[in-house]
PDB file of C-alpha atoms and ligand atoms in Angstrom:
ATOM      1  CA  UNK R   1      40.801 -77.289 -82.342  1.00 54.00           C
ATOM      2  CA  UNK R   2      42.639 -74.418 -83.639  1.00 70.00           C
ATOM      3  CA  UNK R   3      46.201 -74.037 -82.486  1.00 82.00           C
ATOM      4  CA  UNK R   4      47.606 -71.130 -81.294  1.00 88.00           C
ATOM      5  CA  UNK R   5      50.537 -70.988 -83.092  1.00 97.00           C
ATOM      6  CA  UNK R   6      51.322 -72.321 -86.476  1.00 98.00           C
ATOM      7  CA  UNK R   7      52.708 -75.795 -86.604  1.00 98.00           C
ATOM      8  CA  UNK R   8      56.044 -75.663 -87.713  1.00 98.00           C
ATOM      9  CA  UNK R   9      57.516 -79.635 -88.890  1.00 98.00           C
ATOM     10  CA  UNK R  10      60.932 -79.649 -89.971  1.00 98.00           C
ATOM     11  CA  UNK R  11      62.853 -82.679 -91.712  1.00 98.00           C
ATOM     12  CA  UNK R  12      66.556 -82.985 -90.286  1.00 98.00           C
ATOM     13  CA  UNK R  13      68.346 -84.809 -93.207  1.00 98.00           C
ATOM     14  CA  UNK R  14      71.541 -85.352 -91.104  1.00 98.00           C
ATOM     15  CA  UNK R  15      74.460 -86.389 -92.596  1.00 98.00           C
ATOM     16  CA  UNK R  16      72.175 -88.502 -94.715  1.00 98.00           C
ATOM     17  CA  UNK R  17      71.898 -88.158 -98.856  1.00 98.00           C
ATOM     18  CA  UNK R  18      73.856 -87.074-101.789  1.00 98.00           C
ATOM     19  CA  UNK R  19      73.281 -84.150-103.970  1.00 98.00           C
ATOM     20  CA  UNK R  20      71.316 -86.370-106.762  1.00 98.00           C
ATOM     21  CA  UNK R  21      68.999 -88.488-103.685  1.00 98.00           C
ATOM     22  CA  UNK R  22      68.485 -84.832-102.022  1.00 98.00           C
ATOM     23  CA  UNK R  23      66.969 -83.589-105.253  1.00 98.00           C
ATOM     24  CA  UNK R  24      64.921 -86.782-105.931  1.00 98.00           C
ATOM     25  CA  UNK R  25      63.324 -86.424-101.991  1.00 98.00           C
ATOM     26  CA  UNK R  26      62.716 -82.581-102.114  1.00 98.00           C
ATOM     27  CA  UNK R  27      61.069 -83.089-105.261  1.00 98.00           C
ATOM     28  CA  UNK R  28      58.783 -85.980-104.237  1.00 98.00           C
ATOM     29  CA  UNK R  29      57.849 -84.042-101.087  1.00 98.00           C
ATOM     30  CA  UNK R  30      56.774 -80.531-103.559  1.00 98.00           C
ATOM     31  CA  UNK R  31      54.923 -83.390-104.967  1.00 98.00           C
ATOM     32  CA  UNK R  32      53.275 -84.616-102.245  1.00 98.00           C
ATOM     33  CA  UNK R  33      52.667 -81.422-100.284  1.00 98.00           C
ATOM     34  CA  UNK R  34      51.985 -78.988-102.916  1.00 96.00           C
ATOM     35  CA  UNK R  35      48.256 -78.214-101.134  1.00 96.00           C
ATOM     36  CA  UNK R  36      49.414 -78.053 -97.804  1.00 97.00           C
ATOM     37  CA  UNK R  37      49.283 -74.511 -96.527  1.00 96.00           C
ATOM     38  CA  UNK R  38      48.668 -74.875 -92.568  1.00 96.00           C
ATOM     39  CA  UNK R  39      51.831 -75.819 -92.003  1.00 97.00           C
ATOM     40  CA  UNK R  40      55.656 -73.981 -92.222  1.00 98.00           C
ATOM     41  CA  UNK R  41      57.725 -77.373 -93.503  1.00 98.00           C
ATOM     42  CA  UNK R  42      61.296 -77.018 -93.491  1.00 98.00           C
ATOM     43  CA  UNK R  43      63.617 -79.043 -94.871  1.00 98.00           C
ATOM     44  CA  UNK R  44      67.499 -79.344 -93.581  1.00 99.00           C
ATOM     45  CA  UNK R  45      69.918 -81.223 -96.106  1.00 98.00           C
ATOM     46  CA  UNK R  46      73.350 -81.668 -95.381  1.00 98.00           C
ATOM     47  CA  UNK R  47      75.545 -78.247 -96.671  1.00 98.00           C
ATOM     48  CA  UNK R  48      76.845 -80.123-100.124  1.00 98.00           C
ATOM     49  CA  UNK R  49      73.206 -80.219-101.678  1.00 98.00           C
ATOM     50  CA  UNK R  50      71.481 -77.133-100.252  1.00 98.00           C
ATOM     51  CA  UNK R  51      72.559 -75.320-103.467  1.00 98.00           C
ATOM     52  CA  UNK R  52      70.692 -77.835-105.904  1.00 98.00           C
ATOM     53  CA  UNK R  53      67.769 -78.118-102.994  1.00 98.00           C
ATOM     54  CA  UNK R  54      67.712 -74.523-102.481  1.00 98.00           C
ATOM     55  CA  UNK R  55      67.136 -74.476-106.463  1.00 98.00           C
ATOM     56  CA  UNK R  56      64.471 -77.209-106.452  1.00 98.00           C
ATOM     57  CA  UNK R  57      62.154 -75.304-104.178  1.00 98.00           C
ATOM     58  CA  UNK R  58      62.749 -71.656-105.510  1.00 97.00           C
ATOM     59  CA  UNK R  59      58.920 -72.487-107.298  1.00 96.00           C
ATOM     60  CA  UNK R  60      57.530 -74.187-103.987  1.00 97.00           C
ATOM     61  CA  UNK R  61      54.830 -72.356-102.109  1.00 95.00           C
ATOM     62  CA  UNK R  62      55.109 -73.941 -98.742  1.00 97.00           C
ATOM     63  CA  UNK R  63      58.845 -75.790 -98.643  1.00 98.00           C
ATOM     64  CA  UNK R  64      61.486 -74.153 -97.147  1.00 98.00           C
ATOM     65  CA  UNK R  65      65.383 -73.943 -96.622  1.00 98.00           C
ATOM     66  CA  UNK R  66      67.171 -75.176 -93.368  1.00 99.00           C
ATOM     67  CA  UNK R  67      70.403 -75.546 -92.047  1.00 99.00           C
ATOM     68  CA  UNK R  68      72.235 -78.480 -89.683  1.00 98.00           C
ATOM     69  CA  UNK R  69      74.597 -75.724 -87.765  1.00 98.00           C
ATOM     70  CA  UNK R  70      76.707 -72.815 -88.452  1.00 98.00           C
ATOM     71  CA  UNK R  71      79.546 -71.083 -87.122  1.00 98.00           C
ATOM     72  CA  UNK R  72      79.441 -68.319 -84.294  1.00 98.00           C
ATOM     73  CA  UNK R  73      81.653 -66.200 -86.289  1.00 98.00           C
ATOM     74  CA  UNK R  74      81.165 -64.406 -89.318  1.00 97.00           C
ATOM     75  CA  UNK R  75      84.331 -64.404 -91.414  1.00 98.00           C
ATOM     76  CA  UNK R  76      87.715 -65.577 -91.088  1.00 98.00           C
ATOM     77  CA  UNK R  77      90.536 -68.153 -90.392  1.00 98.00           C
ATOM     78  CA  UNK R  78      88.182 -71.444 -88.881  1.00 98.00           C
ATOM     79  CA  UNK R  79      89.122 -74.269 -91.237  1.00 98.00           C
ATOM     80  CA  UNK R  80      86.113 -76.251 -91.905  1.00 98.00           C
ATOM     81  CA  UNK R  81      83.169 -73.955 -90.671  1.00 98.00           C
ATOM     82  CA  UNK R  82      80.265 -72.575 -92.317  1.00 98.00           C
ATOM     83  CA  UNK R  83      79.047 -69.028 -91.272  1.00 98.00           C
ATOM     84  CA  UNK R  84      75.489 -67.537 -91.500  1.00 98.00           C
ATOM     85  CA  UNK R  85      75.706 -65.141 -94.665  1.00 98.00           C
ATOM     86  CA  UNK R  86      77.049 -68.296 -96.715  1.00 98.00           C
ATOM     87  CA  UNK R  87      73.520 -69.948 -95.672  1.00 98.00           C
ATOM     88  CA  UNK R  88      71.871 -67.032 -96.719  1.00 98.00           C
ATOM     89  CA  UNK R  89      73.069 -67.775-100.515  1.00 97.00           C
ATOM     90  CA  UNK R  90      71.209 -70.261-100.954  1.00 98.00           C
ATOM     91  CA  UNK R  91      68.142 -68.488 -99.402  1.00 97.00           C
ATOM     92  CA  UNK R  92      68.668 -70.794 -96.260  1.00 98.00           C
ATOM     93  CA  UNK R  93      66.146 -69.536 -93.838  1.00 98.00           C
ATOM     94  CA  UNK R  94      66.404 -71.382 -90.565  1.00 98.00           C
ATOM     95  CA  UNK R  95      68.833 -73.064 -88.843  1.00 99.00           C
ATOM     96  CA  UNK R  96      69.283 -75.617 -86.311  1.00 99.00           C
ATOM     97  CA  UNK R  97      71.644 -75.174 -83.640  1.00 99.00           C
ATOM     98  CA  UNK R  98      72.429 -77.348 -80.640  1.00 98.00           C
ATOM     99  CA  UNK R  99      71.447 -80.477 -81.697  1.00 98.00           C
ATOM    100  CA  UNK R 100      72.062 -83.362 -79.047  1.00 98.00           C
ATOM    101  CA  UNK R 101      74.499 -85.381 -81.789  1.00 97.00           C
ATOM    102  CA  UNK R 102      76.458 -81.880 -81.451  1.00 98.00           C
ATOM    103  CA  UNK R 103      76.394 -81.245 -78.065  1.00 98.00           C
ATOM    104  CA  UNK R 104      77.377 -85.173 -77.836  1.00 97.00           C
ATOM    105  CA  UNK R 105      80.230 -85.384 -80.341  1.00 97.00           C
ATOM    106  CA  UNK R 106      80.892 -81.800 -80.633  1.00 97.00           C
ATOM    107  CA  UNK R 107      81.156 -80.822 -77.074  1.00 98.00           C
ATOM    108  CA  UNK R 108      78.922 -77.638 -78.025  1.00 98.00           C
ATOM    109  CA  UNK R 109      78.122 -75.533 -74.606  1.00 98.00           C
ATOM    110  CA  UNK R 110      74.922 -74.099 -74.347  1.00 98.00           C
ATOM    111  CA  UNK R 111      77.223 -70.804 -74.495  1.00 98.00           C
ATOM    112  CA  UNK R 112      78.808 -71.268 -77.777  1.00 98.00           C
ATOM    113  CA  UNK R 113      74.731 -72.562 -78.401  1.00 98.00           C
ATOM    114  CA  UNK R 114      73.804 -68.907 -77.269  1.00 98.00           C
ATOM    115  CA  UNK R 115      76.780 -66.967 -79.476  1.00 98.00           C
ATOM    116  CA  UNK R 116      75.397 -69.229 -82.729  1.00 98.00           C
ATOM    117  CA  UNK R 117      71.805 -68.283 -82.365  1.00 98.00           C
ATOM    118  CA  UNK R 118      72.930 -64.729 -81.694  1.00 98.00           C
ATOM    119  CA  UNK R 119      74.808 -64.439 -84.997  1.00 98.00           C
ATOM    120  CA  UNK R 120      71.811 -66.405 -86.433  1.00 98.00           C
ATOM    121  CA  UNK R 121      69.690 -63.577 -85.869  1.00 98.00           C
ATOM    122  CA  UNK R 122      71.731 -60.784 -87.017  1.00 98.00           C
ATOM    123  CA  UNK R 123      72.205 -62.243 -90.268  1.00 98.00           C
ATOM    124  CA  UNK R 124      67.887 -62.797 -90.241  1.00 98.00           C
ATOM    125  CA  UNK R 125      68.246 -66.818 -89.743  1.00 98.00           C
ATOM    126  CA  UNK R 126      65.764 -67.830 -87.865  1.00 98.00           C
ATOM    127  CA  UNK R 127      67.711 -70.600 -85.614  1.00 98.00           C
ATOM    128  CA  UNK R 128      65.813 -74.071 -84.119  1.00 99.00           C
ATOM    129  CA  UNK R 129      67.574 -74.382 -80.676  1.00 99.00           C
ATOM    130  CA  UNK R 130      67.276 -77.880 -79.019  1.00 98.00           C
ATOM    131  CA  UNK R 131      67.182 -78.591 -75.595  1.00 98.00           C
ATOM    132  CA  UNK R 132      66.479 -82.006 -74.253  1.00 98.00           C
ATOM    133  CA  UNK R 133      67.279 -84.815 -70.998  1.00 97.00           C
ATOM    134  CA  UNK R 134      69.126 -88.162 -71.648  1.00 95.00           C
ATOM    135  CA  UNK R 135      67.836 -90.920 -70.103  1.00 94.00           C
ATOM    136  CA  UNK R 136      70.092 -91.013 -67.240  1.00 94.00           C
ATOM    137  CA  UNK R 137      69.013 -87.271 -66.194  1.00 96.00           C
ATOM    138  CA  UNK R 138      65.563 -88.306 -66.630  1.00 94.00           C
ATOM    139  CA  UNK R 139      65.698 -91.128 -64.359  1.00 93.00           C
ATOM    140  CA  UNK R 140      67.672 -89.208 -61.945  1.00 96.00           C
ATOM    141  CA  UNK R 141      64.545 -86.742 -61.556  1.00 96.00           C
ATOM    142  CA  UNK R 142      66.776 -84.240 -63.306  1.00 97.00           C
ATOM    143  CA  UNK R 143      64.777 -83.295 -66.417  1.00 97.00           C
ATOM    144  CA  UNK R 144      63.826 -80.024 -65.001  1.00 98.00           C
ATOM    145  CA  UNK R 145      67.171 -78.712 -63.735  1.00 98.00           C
ATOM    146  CA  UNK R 146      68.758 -79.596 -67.355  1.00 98.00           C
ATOM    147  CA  UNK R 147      66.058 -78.339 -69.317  1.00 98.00           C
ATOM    148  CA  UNK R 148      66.232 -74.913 -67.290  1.00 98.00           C
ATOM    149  CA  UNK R 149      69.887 -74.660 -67.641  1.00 98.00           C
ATOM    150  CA  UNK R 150      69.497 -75.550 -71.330  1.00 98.00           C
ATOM    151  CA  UNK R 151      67.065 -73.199 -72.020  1.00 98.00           C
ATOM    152  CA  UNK R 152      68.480 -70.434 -69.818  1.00 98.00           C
ATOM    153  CA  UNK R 153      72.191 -70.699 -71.172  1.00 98.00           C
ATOM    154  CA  UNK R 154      71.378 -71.623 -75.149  1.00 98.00           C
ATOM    155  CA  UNK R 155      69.066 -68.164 -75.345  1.00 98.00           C
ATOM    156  CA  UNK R 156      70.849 -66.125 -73.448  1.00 98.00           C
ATOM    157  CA  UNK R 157      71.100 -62.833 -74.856  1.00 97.00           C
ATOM    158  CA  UNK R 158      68.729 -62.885 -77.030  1.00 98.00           C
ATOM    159  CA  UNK R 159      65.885 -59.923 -77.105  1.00 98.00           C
ATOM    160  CA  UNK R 160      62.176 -60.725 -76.966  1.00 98.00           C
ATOM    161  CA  UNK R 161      61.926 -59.807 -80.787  1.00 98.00           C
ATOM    162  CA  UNK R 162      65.041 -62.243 -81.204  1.00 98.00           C
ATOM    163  CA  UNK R 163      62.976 -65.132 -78.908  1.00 98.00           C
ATOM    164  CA  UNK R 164      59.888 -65.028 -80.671  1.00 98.00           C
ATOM    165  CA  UNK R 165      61.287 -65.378 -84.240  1.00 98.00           C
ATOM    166  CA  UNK R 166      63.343 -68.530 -82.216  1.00 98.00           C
ATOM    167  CA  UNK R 167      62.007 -71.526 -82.327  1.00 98.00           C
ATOM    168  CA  UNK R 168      62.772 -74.569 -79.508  1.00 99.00           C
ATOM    169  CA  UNK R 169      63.626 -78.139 -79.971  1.00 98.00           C
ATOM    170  CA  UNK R 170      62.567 -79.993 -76.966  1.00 98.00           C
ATOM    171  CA  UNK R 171      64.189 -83.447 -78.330  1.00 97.00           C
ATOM    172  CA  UNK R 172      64.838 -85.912 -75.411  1.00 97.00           C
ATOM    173  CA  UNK R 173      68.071 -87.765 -76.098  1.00 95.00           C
ATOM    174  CA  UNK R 174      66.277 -90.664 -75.093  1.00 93.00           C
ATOM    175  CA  UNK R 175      63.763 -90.754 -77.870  1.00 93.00           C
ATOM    176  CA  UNK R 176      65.787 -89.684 -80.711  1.00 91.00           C
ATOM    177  CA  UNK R 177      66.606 -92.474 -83.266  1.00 87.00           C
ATOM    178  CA  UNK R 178      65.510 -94.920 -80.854  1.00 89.00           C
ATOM    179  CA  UNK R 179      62.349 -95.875 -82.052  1.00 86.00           C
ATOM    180  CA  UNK R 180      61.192 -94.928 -78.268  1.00 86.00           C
ATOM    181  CA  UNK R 181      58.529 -91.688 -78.415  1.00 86.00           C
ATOM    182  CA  UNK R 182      57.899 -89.634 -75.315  1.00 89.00           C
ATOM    183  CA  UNK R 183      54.147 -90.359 -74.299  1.00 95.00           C
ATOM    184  CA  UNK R 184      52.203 -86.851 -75.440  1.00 96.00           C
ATOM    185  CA  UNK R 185      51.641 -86.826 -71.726  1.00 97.00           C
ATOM    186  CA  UNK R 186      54.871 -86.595 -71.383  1.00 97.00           C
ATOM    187  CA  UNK R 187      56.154 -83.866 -74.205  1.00 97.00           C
ATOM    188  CA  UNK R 188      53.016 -81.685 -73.338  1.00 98.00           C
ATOM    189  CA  UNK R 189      54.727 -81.318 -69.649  1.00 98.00           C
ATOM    190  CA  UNK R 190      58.479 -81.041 -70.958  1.00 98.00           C
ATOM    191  CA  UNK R 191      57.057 -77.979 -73.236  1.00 98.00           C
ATOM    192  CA  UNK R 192      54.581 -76.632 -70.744  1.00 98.00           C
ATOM    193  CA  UNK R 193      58.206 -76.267 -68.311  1.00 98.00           C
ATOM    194  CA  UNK R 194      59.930 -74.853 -71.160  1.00 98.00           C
ATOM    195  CA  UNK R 195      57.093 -72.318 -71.965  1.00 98.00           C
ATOM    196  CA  UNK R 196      57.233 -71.397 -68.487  1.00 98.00           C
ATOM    197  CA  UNK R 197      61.254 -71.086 -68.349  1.00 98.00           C
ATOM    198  CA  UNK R 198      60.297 -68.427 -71.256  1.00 98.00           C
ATOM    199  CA  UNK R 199      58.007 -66.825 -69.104  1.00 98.00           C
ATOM    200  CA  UNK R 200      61.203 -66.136 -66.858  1.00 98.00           C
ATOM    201  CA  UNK R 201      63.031 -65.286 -68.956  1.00 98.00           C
ATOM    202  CA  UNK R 202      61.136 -63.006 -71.855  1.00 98.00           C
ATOM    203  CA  UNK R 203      57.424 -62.334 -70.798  1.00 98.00           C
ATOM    204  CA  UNK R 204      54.583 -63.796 -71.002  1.00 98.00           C
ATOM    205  CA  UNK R 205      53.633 -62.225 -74.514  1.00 98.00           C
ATOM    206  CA  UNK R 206      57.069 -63.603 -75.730  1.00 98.00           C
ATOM    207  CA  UNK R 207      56.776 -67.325 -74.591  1.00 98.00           C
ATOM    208  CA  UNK R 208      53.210 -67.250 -75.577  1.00 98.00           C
ATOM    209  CA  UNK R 209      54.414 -66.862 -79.380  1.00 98.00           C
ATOM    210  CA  UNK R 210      57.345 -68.945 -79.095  1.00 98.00           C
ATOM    211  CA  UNK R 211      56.851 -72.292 -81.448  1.00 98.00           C
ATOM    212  CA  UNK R 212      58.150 -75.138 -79.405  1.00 98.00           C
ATOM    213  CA  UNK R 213      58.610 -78.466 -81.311  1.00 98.00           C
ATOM    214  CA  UNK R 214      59.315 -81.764 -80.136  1.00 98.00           C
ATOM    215  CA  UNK R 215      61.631 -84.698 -81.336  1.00 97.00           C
ATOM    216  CA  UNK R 216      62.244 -88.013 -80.694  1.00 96.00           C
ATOM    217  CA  UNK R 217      61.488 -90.973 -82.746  1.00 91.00           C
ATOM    218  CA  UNK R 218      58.280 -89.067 -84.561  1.00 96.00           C
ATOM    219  CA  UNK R 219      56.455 -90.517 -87.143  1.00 96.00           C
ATOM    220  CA  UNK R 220      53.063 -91.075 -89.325  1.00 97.00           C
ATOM    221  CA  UNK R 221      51.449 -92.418 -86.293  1.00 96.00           C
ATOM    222  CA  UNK R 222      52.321 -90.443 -83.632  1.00 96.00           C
ATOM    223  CA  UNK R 223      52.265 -87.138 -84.765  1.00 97.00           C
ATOM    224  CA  UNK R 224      48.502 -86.519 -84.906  1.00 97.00           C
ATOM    225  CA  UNK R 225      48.588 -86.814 -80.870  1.00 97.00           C
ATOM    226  CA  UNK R 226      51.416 -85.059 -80.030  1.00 97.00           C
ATOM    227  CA  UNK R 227      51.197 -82.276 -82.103  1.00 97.00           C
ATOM    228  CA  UNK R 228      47.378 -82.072 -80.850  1.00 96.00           C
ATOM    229  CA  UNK R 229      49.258 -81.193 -77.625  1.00 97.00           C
ATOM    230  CA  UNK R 230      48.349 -77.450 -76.325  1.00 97.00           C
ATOM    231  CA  UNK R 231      51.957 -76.976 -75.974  1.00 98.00           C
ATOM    232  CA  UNK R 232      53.745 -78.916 -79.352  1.00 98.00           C
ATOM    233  CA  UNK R 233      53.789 -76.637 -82.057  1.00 98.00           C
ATOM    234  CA  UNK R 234      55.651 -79.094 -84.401  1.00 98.00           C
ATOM    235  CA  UNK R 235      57.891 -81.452 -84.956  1.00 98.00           C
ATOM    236  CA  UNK R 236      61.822 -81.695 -85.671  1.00 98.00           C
ATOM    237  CA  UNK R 237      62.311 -85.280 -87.531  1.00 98.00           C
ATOM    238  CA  UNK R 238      64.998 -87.597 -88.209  1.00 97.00           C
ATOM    239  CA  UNK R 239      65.160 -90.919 -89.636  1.00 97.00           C
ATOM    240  CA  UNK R 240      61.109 -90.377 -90.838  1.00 97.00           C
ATOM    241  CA  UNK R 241      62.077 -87.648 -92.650  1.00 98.00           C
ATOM    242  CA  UNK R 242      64.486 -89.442 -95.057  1.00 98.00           C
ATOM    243  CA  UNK R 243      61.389 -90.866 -96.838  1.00 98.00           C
ATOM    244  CA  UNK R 244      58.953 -89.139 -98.942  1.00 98.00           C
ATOM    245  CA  UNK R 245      56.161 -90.741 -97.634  1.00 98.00           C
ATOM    246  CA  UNK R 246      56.853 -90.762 -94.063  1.00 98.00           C
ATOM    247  CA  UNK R 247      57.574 -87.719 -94.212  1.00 98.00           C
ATOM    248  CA  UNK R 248      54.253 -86.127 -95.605  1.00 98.00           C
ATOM    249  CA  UNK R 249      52.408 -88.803 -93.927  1.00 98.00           C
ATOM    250  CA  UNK R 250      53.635 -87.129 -90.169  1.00 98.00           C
ATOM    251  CA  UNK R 251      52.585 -83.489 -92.392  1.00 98.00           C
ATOM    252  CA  UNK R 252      49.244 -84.478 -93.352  1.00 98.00           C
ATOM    253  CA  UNK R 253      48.850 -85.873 -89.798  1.00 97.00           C
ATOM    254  CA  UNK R 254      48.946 -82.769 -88.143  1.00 97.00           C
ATOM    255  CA  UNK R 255      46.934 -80.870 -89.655  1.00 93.00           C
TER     256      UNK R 255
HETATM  257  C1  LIG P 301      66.536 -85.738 -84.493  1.00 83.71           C
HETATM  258  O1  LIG P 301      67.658 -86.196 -84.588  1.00 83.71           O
HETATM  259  O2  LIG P 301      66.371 -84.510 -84.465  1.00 83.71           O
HETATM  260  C2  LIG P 301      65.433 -86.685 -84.389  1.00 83.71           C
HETATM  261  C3  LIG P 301      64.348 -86.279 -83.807  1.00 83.71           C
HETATM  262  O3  LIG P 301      65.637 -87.946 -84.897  1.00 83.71           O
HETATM  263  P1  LIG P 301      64.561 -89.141 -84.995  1.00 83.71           P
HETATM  264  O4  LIG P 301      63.286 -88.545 -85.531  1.00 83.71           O
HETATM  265  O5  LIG P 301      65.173 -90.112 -85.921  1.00 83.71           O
HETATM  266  O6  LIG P 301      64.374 -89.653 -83.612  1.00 83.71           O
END
């Protein structure tokens, strides 16, 4: 079945790789990949190699340039921060923002979220915002009510052009780096809620171009059925997209 929107799988690298092992990956995956065209792949190294990655794909058809975070402000005196026109020298393209380790050890608000994605877009980055439950909210019959608030407060602001060139991480907390993957039952209804939330929010024209991927434990065997999902327009990965191999494997399953 053709998809509605273009599958989007992105590889988040973490803090994971030096310069000389983040070369040696990107270049296996050109390898691998080099015929895949049905697919936006994104990879997200750490900020030390993305000059020597950024490099290695400047020939690559398909591959492209992500970043783990940036900074809400553009210039100035904030020791230790990145900000968005820095990313855009090394032709970094997307960005994710709000990722559950951050909102967990960083104490990132959806606000601050909302500010980040906001300068994302005015410097043309196209920021990958994630939303997602822990365990403990799920079981509490809470996955809604976070999910809404998540949504609500990490896009605020944003205008329909800005939300459709936006794309959303649903990654429950639950399933990431656990090994534990939400059933595709169970990620198709997370998404359709999100979609809806959009539908709030935007309009229906806007949420029904919005790419909405999901992550949490993904890999070579489970992505053919949950990106066949109506809903799952990709895939944010973690620890199975360290390898070259897993990696293209969970690519050339979802096509
Ligand atoms: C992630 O951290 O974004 C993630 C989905 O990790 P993993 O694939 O390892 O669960």
């Amino acid at each position: 079945m053709e998809k509605e929107r273009r599958l989007i799988i992105a590889g988040n690298w973490k803090m994971n790789k030096t310069v000389a092992e983040s070369i040696d990956l990107v270049n296996g995956l050109k390898r691998e990949l080099a015929n895949v065209k049905e697919v936006d792949i994104v990879v997200c190294p750490a900020y030390t190699a993305l000059s020597e990655v950024s490099k290695s794909i400047l020939d690559s058809q398909n591959i492209r340039l992500g970043a783990q975070n940036m900074s809400e402000n553009n210039v100035g005196a904030f020791t230790g921060e990145i900000a968005a026109v820095m990313l855009k020298e090394f032709s970094v393209r997307y960005v994710i923002l709000g990722h559950s380790e951050r909102r967990q050890y960083q104490k990132e608000s959806d606000e601050l979220i909302a500010r980040k994605a906001l300068a994302a877009h005015t410097a043309s980055l196209k920021p990958i915002v994630c939303v997602g439950e822990t365990l403990a909210e799920r079981e509490g019959g809470l996955m809604e009510k976070v999910l809404e608030t998540q949504v609500r407060g990490s896009l605020a602001g944003l205008s329909r052009e800005q939300m459709e060139e936006t794309i959303v991480a649903y990654e429950p907390v639950w399933a990431i780096g656990t090994g534990k993957t939400a059933s595709s039952a169970q990620a198709q209804e997370a998404h359709a809620f999100i979609r809806a939330q959009l539908v709030k929010l935007f309009d229906e024209t806007t949420a029904r171009r919005v790419r909405i991927q999901y992550g949490g434990s993904v890999k070579a065997a489970n992505a053919r059925e949950l990106m066949g999902q109506p809903d799952v327009d990709g895939a944010l990965v973690g620890g199975a997209a360290l390898e070259v191999r897993s990696f293209a494997d969970i690519i050339k399953n979802s096509i």
